[in-house]
């Protein structure tokens, strides 16, 4: 045990810290239960009914009453659901439902709570990485692509046309007239499918390592009858396209690359001389001391350590991590050959920076 110099030990500081730790335990528990509330659709059900008993709520949600009642106990003691002990009625106030239901998209914060069970699914293997180095592959994470697509629906798809694309100047006009677009690390291709629907004169190509994610996107595009989109399973550090695309996008897909420097160079080579590269990547500084006021700094370093950095290290990669930061990002874009780099931010989006990049 560490020897404590009692003269220097600040009891008040220590007591304040232990109550913070107790808050963390309660908040961690609530995070898991909010994720369950999202996946079972309990929040959606509760937002649509009057205050009700656990039996009614369970019956409307098609769930087991005993589990629902225990979940409600956690929600009530956590201040998320209101409780009337006389009537034994539970109520999700509209002010809370505004951040927890599918109807609240893109403000449904319950979606993001799912990450912790995704990350916890690899805790034992990550412990091994702490001891021996190396990393884990995407396929080792339970539900990664499903949760990523859920998150993208909120952070990319909803704001794509009205907020994200206008950051890149007159790109909407060009998309309307007809251009070639490439999205790298496209996952299940949600952003491309959305653009392909809206801009029938443009052609859309997407590459991602994951065969499963590419299949999900391809099936989705086929169901919608889209003929202007192709998704391929491909390692983007190996593409050899030359000056083919007017608009290249990466959504949250550079920092976790094994070879981000090679990928950025490939993007430079694939872009036409007057083309635009749109890079959405995690907001933050490359210096931890400059992230002290980041509203979700701990969350981002955690997801980085347990996922983004690890999937890169697994391939003997650079392991930049999600918090590679704007300073390093700009240096790497310059090293790839780009000379014109603008960093933009959107109000109410503490998660991302938007780099508008030209040759
Ligand atoms: C954080 S996810 C983002 C997915 C998608 N852009 C979105 O916003 O939903 C990063 C994606 O990059 C893909 N990826 C990682 N390394 C890759 C590589 N070398 N070649 C192609 N795709 C890669 C992963 O499979 C994953 O789908």
Coordinates of C-alpha atoms and ligand atoms in Angstrom, one line a residue:
X1 CA 0.0 0.0 0.0
X2 CA 1.2 3.5 -0.8
X3 CA 2.6 5.3 2.2
X4 CA 0.6 8.6 2.8
X5 CA 2.2 11.6 4.3
X6 CA -0.7 12.6 6.6
X7 CA 0.3 16.3 6.6
X8 CA 0.0 16.5 2.9
X9 CA -3.2 14.3 2.6
X10 CA -6.1 16.5 1.7
X11 CA -9.1 14.8 3.3
X12 CA -11.7 17.1 1.7
X13 CA -10.2 16.4 -1.8
X14 CA -10.3 12.7 -1.1
X15 CA -13.9 12.7 0.0
X16 CA -14.9 14.7 -3.0
X17 CA -13.2 12.2 -5.2
X18 CA -14.8 9.2 -3.6
X19 CA -18.3 10.7 -4.2
X20 CA -17.2 11.2 -7.8
X21 CA -16.4 7.5 -8.0
X22 CA -19.8 6.6 -6.6
X23 CA -21.4 8.8 -9.2
X24 CA -19.4 7.0 -11.9
X25 CA -20.6 3.6 -10.7
X26 CA -24.2 4.8 -10.8
X27 CA -23.8 6.5 -14.2
X28 CA -22.0 3.4 -15.6
X29 CA -25.0 1.3 -14.5
X30 CA -27.5 3.7 -16.0
X31 CA -25.6 3.8 -19.3
X32 CA -26.0 0.1 -19.6
X33 CA -29.7 0.2 -18.7
X34 CA -30.3 3.1 -21.1
X35 CA -28.8 1.0 -23.9
X36 CA -31.2 -1.8 -22.9
X37 CA -34.1 0.7 -22.9
X38 CA -33.1 1.7 -26.4
X39 CA -32.7 -1.8 -27.8
X40 CA -36.0 -3.1 -26.2
X41 CA -37.8 0.0 -27.4
X42 CA -39.0 0.6 -23.9
X43 CA -38.4 4.4 -24.1
X44 CA -40.4 4.5 -27.4
X45 CA -43.3 2.7 -25.8
X46 CA -43.2 4.8 -22.6
X47 CA -43.1 8.0 -24.6
X48 CA -46.4 7.1 -26.2
X49 CA -48.5 6.1 -23.2
X50 CA -49.9 7.8 -20.1
X51 CA -48.3 7.0 -16.8
X52 CA -48.7 3.2 -16.3
X53 CA -47.9 0.2 -14.2
X54 CA -45.1 -2.2 -15.0
X55 CA -47.5 -4.8 -16.3
X56 CA -49.0 -2.4 -18.9
X57 CA -45.6 -1.2 -20.0
X58 CA -44.2 -4.7 -20.3
X59 CA -47.3 -5.8 -22.2
X60 CA -47.2 -2.9 -24.7
X61 CA -43.4 -3.5 -25.2
X62 CA -43.9 -7.3 -25.6
X63 CA -41.5 -8.0 -22.8
X64 CA -41.2 -9.9 -19.5
X65 CA -42.8 -7.9 -16.7
X66 CA -40.3 -9.0 -14.0
X67 CA -37.3 -7.7 -16.1
X68 CA -39.2 -4.5 -17.0
X69 CA -40.0 -3.8 -13.4
X70 CA -36.3 -4.2 -12.3
X71 CA -35.2 -2.0 -15.2
X72 CA -37.8 0.6 -14.2
X73 CA -36.3 0.5 -10.6
X74 CA -33.0 1.5 -12.1
X75 CA -34.6 4.2 -14.3
X76 CA -36.6 5.7 -11.3
X77 CA -33.6 5.8 -8.9
X78 CA -31.5 7.2 -11.7
X79 CA -33.9 10.1 -12.2
X80 CA -34.8 9.1 -15.8
X81 CA -38.3 7.9 -15.2
X82 CA -40.8 9.5 -12.7
X83 CA -42.7 7.2 -10.3
X84 CA -46.0 7.6 -8.5
X85 CA -45.8 5.3 -5.5
X86 CA -49.6 5.5 -4.7
X87 CA -50.7 4.4 -8.2
X88 CA -47.5 2.5 -8.8
X89 CA -47.3 4.3 -12.1
X90 CA -44.2 5.0 -14.1
X91 CA -43.8 7.9 -16.5
X92 CA -41.2 9.0 -19.0
X93 CA -41.4 12.8 -19.0
X94 CA -41.5 14.4 -22.5
X95 CA -38.4 16.5 -21.6
X96 CA -36.5 13.2 -21.1
X97 CA -38.1 11.4 -24.1
X98 CA -36.8 14.2 -26.2
X99 CA -33.3 12.7 -25.9
X100 CA -34.1 9.0 -25.6
X101 CA -36.5 7.8 -28.3
X102 CA -36.3 6.9 -32.0
X103 CA -38.7 9.8 -32.7
X104 CA -36.1 12.1 -31.2
X105 CA -33.5 11.2 -33.9
X106 CA -30.9 12.9 -34.4
X107 CA -30.9 13.8 -30.7
X108 CA -31.4 10.3 -29.4
X109 CA -28.4 10.0 -27.0
X110 CA -29.5 6.4 -26.1
X111 CA -27.9 5.3 -29.4
X112 CA -24.5 6.3 -28.1
X113 CA -24.9 4.4 -24.8
X114 CA -24.7 1.2 -26.9
X115 CA -20.9 1.7 -27.3
X116 CA -20.0 0.5 -23.8
X117 CA -21.4 -3.0 -24.3
X118 CA -19.7 -3.2 -27.7
X119 CA -16.4 -2.2 -25.9
X120 CA -17.0 -4.5 -22.9
X121 CA -17.4 -7.4 -25.3
X122 CA -13.6 -7.3 -25.8
X123 CA -12.5 -6.4 -22.3
X124 CA -10.7 -9.7 -21.7
X125 CA -8.9 -9.6 -25.0
X126 CA -7.9 -5.9 -24.5
X127 CA -6.4 -6.8 -21.1
X128 CA -4.1 -9.1 -23.0
X129 CA -3.2 -6.2 -25.4
X130 CA -2.3 -4.0 -22.4
X131 CA 0.2 -6.8 -21.4
X132 CA 1.5 -7.8 -24.8
X133 CA 0.7 -5.0 -27.2
X134 CA -1.0 -5.7 -30.6
X135 CA -4.7 -5.2 -31.1
X136 CA -8.1 -6.6 -32.1
X137 CA -9.8 -6.9 -35.4
X138 CA -13.1 -5.3 -36.2
X139 CA -14.8 -8.7 -36.3
X140 CA -13.9 -9.3 -32.6
X141 CA -16.3 -6.6 -31.5
X142 CA -19.9 -7.6 -30.9
X143 CA -22.3 -5.5 -33.0
X144 CA -19.7 -3.0 -34.2
X145 CA -21.1 -2.3 -37.7
X146 CA -24.7 -2.3 -36.4
X147 CA -24.0 0.3 -33.7
X148 CA -21.8 2.3 -36.1
X149 CA -24.7 2.5 -38.6
X150 CA -27.1 3.6 -35.8
X151 CA -24.7 6.3 -34.8
X152 CA -24.2 7.4 -38.5
X153 CA -27.9 7.7 -39.0
X154 CA -27.9 10.5 -36.5
X155 CA -24.5 12.1 -37.0
X156 CA -24.2 11.8 -40.8
X157 CA -27.4 10.9 -42.5
X158 CA -29.9 13.4 -40.9
X159 CA -27.6 16.4 -41.2
X160 CA -25.9 15.3 -44.5
X161 CA -27.8 17.5 -47.1
X162 CA -28.6 20.5 -45.0
X163 CA -25.6 20.9 -42.8
X164 CA -22.6 18.7 -43.8
X165 CA -22.4 19.0 -47.6
X166 CA -22.9 22.8 -47.7
X167 CA -19.6 23.0 -45.7
X168 CA -17.9 22.0 -49.0
X169 CA -18.9 25.1 -51.0
X170 CA -21.0 24.5 -54.1
X171 CA -20.8 20.7 -53.9
X172 CA -24.6 20.3 -53.9
X173 CA -24.9 22.1 -57.3
X174 CA -22.2 19.8 -58.7
X175 CA -23.9 16.7 -57.3
X176 CA -27.1 17.8 -58.9
X177 CA -25.4 18.2 -62.3
X178 CA -23.5 14.9 -62.1
X179 CA -20.1 14.1 -60.7
X180 CA -18.1 11.0 -59.5
X181 CA -18.1 10.5 -55.8
X182 CA -16.0 8.1 -53.7
X183 CA -16.5 7.3 -50.0
X184 CA -13.7 5.4 -48.3
X185 CA -14.3 3.2 -45.2
X186 CA -17.9 3.5 -46.1
X187 CA -19.2 0.8 -43.7
X188 CA -22.7 -0.1 -44.7
X189 CA -22.8 2.8 -47.1
X190 CA -25.5 4.8 -45.5
X191 CA -24.1 8.2 -46.6
X192 CA -23.6 7.0 -50.2
X193 CA -27.1 5.5 -50.4
X194 CA -28.6 8.7 -49.1
X195 CA -26.6 10.8 -51.7
X196 CA -27.4 8.3 -54.5
X197 CA -31.1 8.6 -53.8
X198 CA -31.0 12.4 -53.9
X199 CA -28.6 13.0 -56.8
X200 CA -29.4 10.6 -59.6
X201 CA -27.1 12.3 -62.1
X202 CA -24.0 11.5 -60.0
X203 CA -22.2 8.2 -59.6
X204 CA -21.2 6.8 -56.2
X205 CA -18.5 4.3 -55.3
X206 CA -17.8 3.0 -51.8
X207 CA -15.0 0.8 -50.4
X208 CA -14.8 -0.9 -47.1
X209 CA -12.8 -3.8 -45.6
X210 CA -15.9 -5.4 -44.2
X211 CA -17.6 -7.8 -46.6
X212 CA -20.6 -7.9 -44.2
X213 CA -21.0 -4.1 -44.1
X214 CA -20.6 -3.9 -47.9
X215 CA -23.3 -6.6 -48.4
X216 CA -25.7 -4.7 -46.1
X217 CA -25.2 -1.5 -48.1
X218 CA -25.4 -3.3 -51.5
X219 CA -28.7 -5.0 -50.4
X220 CA -30.1 -1.7 -49.2
X221 CA -29.2 0.0 -52.5
X222 CA -30.7 -2.8 -54.5
X223 CA -33.9 -2.7 -52.5
X224 CA -34.2 1.0 -53.3
X225 CA -33.6 0.3 -57.0
X226 CA -30.5 2.5 -57.1
X227 CA -28.4 2.1 -60.2
X228 CA -25.8 4.8 -59.6
X229 CA -24.0 3.2 -56.7
X230 CA -21.4 0.5 -56.3
X231 CA -19.9 -0.8 -53.0
X232 CA -16.9 -3.0 -52.9
X233 CA -15.0 -4.9 -50.2
X234 CA -11.5 -3.4 -50.6
X235 CA -8.5 -2.4 -48.6
X236 CA -8.2 1.4 -49.1
X237 CA -4.5 1.4 -48.5
X238 CA -4.2 -0.5 -51.8
X239 CA -6.4 1.5 -54.2
X240 CA -4.7 2.7 -57.3
X241 CA -7.4 5.1 -58.7
X242 CA -5.9 8.1 -60.5
X243 CA -7.6 11.6 -60.7
X244 CA -11.0 9.9 -61.1
X245 CA -13.2 11.5 -58.5
X246 CA -14.6 15.0 -58.1
X247 CA -15.6 14.5 -54.5
X248 CA -14.1 12.1 -52.0
X249 CA -15.5 11.6 -48.5
X250 CA -14.4 9.8 -45.4
X251 CA -16.8 9.8 -42.4
X252 CA -15.0 8.9 -39.2
X253 CA -12.7 6.6 -41.2
X254 CA -9.1 7.9 -41.3
X255 CA -7.9 7.8 -37.7
X256 CA -8.5 4.1 -37.3
X257 CA -6.6 3.1 -40.4
X258 CA -3.5 0.9 -40.2
X259 CA -1.8 3.1 -42.8
X260 CA -3.5 6.5 -42.6
X261 CA -0.6 8.2 -44.4
X262 CA -0.9 5.8 -47.3
X263 CA -4.7 6.2 -47.4
X264 CA -4.4 10.0 -47.5
X265 CA -1.9 9.8 -50.3
X266 CA -4.3 7.4 -52.2
X267 CA -7.0 10.0 -51.7
X268 CA -4.8 12.7 -53.1
X269 CA -4.0 10.5 -56.1
X270 CA -7.6 9.5 -56.7
X271 CA -8.9 13.1 -56.6
X272 CA -9.2 15.2 -59.8
X273 CA -7.0 18.3 -59.8
X274 CA -10.1 20.6 -59.0
X275 CA -11.8 18.0 -56.7
X276 CA -12.7 18.3 -53.1
X277 CA -11.9 15.9 -50.2
X278 CA -14.4 16.1 -47.3
X279 CA -12.9 14.5 -44.2
X280 CA -15.2 14.1 -41.2
X281 CA -13.1 13.0 -38.2
X282 CA -13.1 13.1 -34.5
X283 CA -12.9 16.6 -32.9
X284 CA -10.0 17.1 -30.5
X285 CA -6.4 18.3 -30.1
X286 CA -3.3 16.1 -30.5
X287 CA -2.3 17.3 -27.0
X288 CA -4.1 15.8 -24.0
X289 CA -3.8 19.0 -22.0
X290 CA -5.7 20.9 -24.6
X291 CA -8.6 18.4 -24.4
X292 CA -9.4 19.1 -20.7
X293 CA -12.5 21.1 -21.5
X294 CA -13.7 18.7 -24.3
X295 CA -17.3 17.9 -23.4
X296 CA -16.8 14.2 -24.3
X297 CA -13.0 13.8 -23.9
X298 CA -13.1 10.8 -21.6
X299 CA -15.6 9.0 -23.8
X300 CA -13.5 9.6 -26.9
X301 CA -10.2 8.5 -25.4
X302 CA -12.0 5.4 -24.1
X303 CA -13.5 4.4 -27.4
X304 CA -10.1 5.1 -29.0
X305 CA -8.2 2.9 -26.5
X306 CA -10.6 0.0 -26.7
X307 CA -11.4 0.2 -30.4
X308 CA -10.0 2.8 -32.9
X309 CA -6.4 2.5 -31.8
X310 CA -6.6 -1.3 -31.3
X311 CA -8.0 -2.1 -34.7
X312 CA -5.1 -0.3 -36.3
X313 CA -2.4 -1.8 -34.0
X314 CA -3.9 -5.2 -34.8
X315 CA -2.7 -4.8 -38.4
X316 CA 0.8 -3.5 -37.2
X317 CA -0.6 -0.1 -38.0
X318 CA 0.2 3.4 -36.7
X319 CA -2.5 3.2 -33.9
X320 CA -3.3 7.0 -34.2
X321 CA -6.4 6.6 -32.1
X322 CA -9.6 8.7 -32.3
X323 CA -7.9 11.6 -30.5
X324 CA -5.1 12.0 -33.1
X325 CA -6.2 15.6 -33.1
X326 CA -6.4 18.5 -35.5
X327 CA -2.7 19.4 -35.3
X328 CA -1.6 16.0 -36.5
X329 CA -4.4 15.7 -39.0
X330 CA -3.4 18.9 -40.7
X331 CA 0.2 17.9 -40.8
X332 CA -0.7 14.5 -42.4
X333 CA -2.9 16.1 -45.0
X334 CA -0.1 18.4 -46.0
X335 CA 2.4 15.4 -46.1
X336 CA -0.1 13.7 -48.5
X337 CA 0.3 16.7 -50.9
X338 CA -2.8 18.8 -50.1
X339 CA -2.2 22.6 -49.8
X340 CA -5.7 24.0 -49.2
X341 CA -7.1 22.8 -45.9
X342 CA -10.0 24.4 -44.0
X343 CA -11.2 23.1 -40.7
X344 CA -14.9 23.6 -40.0
X345 CA -17.1 22.9 -37.0
X346 CA -20.8 22.6 -36.6
X347 CA -22.7 24.0 -33.6
X348 CA -24.1 21.2 -31.4
X349 CA -21.6 18.7 -32.8
X350 CA -18.8 18.3 -30.2
X351 CA -17.8 14.9 -31.7
X352 CA -16.5 15.9 -35.2
X353 CA -14.4 18.3 -37.2
X354 CA -15.0 18.8 -40.9
X355 CA -11.9 19.2 -43.0
X356 CA -12.5 20.7 -46.5
X357 CA -9.4 19.8 -48.4
X358 CA -8.2 20.6 -51.9
X359 CA -5.0 20.2 -53.9
Ligands
LIG1 C1 -15.5 4.0 -37.7 S1 -16.0 3.1 -39.1 C2 -16.9 4.3 -40.0 C3 -17.8 3.7 -41.0 C4 -18.7 4.7 -41.9 N1 -17.9 5.6 -42.6 C5 -19.7 5.4 -41.0 O1 -19.6 6.6 -40.8 O2 -20.6 4.7 -40.6 C6 -14.5 2.9 -40.0 C7 -14.7 2.0 -41.2 O3 -13.5 1.9 -41.9 C8 -13.3 0.6 -42.4 N2 -11.9 0.3 -42.6 C9 -10.9 0.3 -41.7 N3 -9.7 0.0 -42.3 C10 -10.0 -0.1 -43.6 C11 -9.2 -0.4 -44.8 N4 -7.9 -0.5 -44.7 N5 -9.8 -0.4 -46.0 C12 -11.1 -0.3 -46.1 N6 -11.9 0.0 -45.0 C13 -11.4 0.1 -43.8 C14 -13.9 -0.3 -41.3 O4 -14.3 -1.6 -41.8 C15 -15.1 0.6 -40.8 O5 -16.3 0.3 -41.5

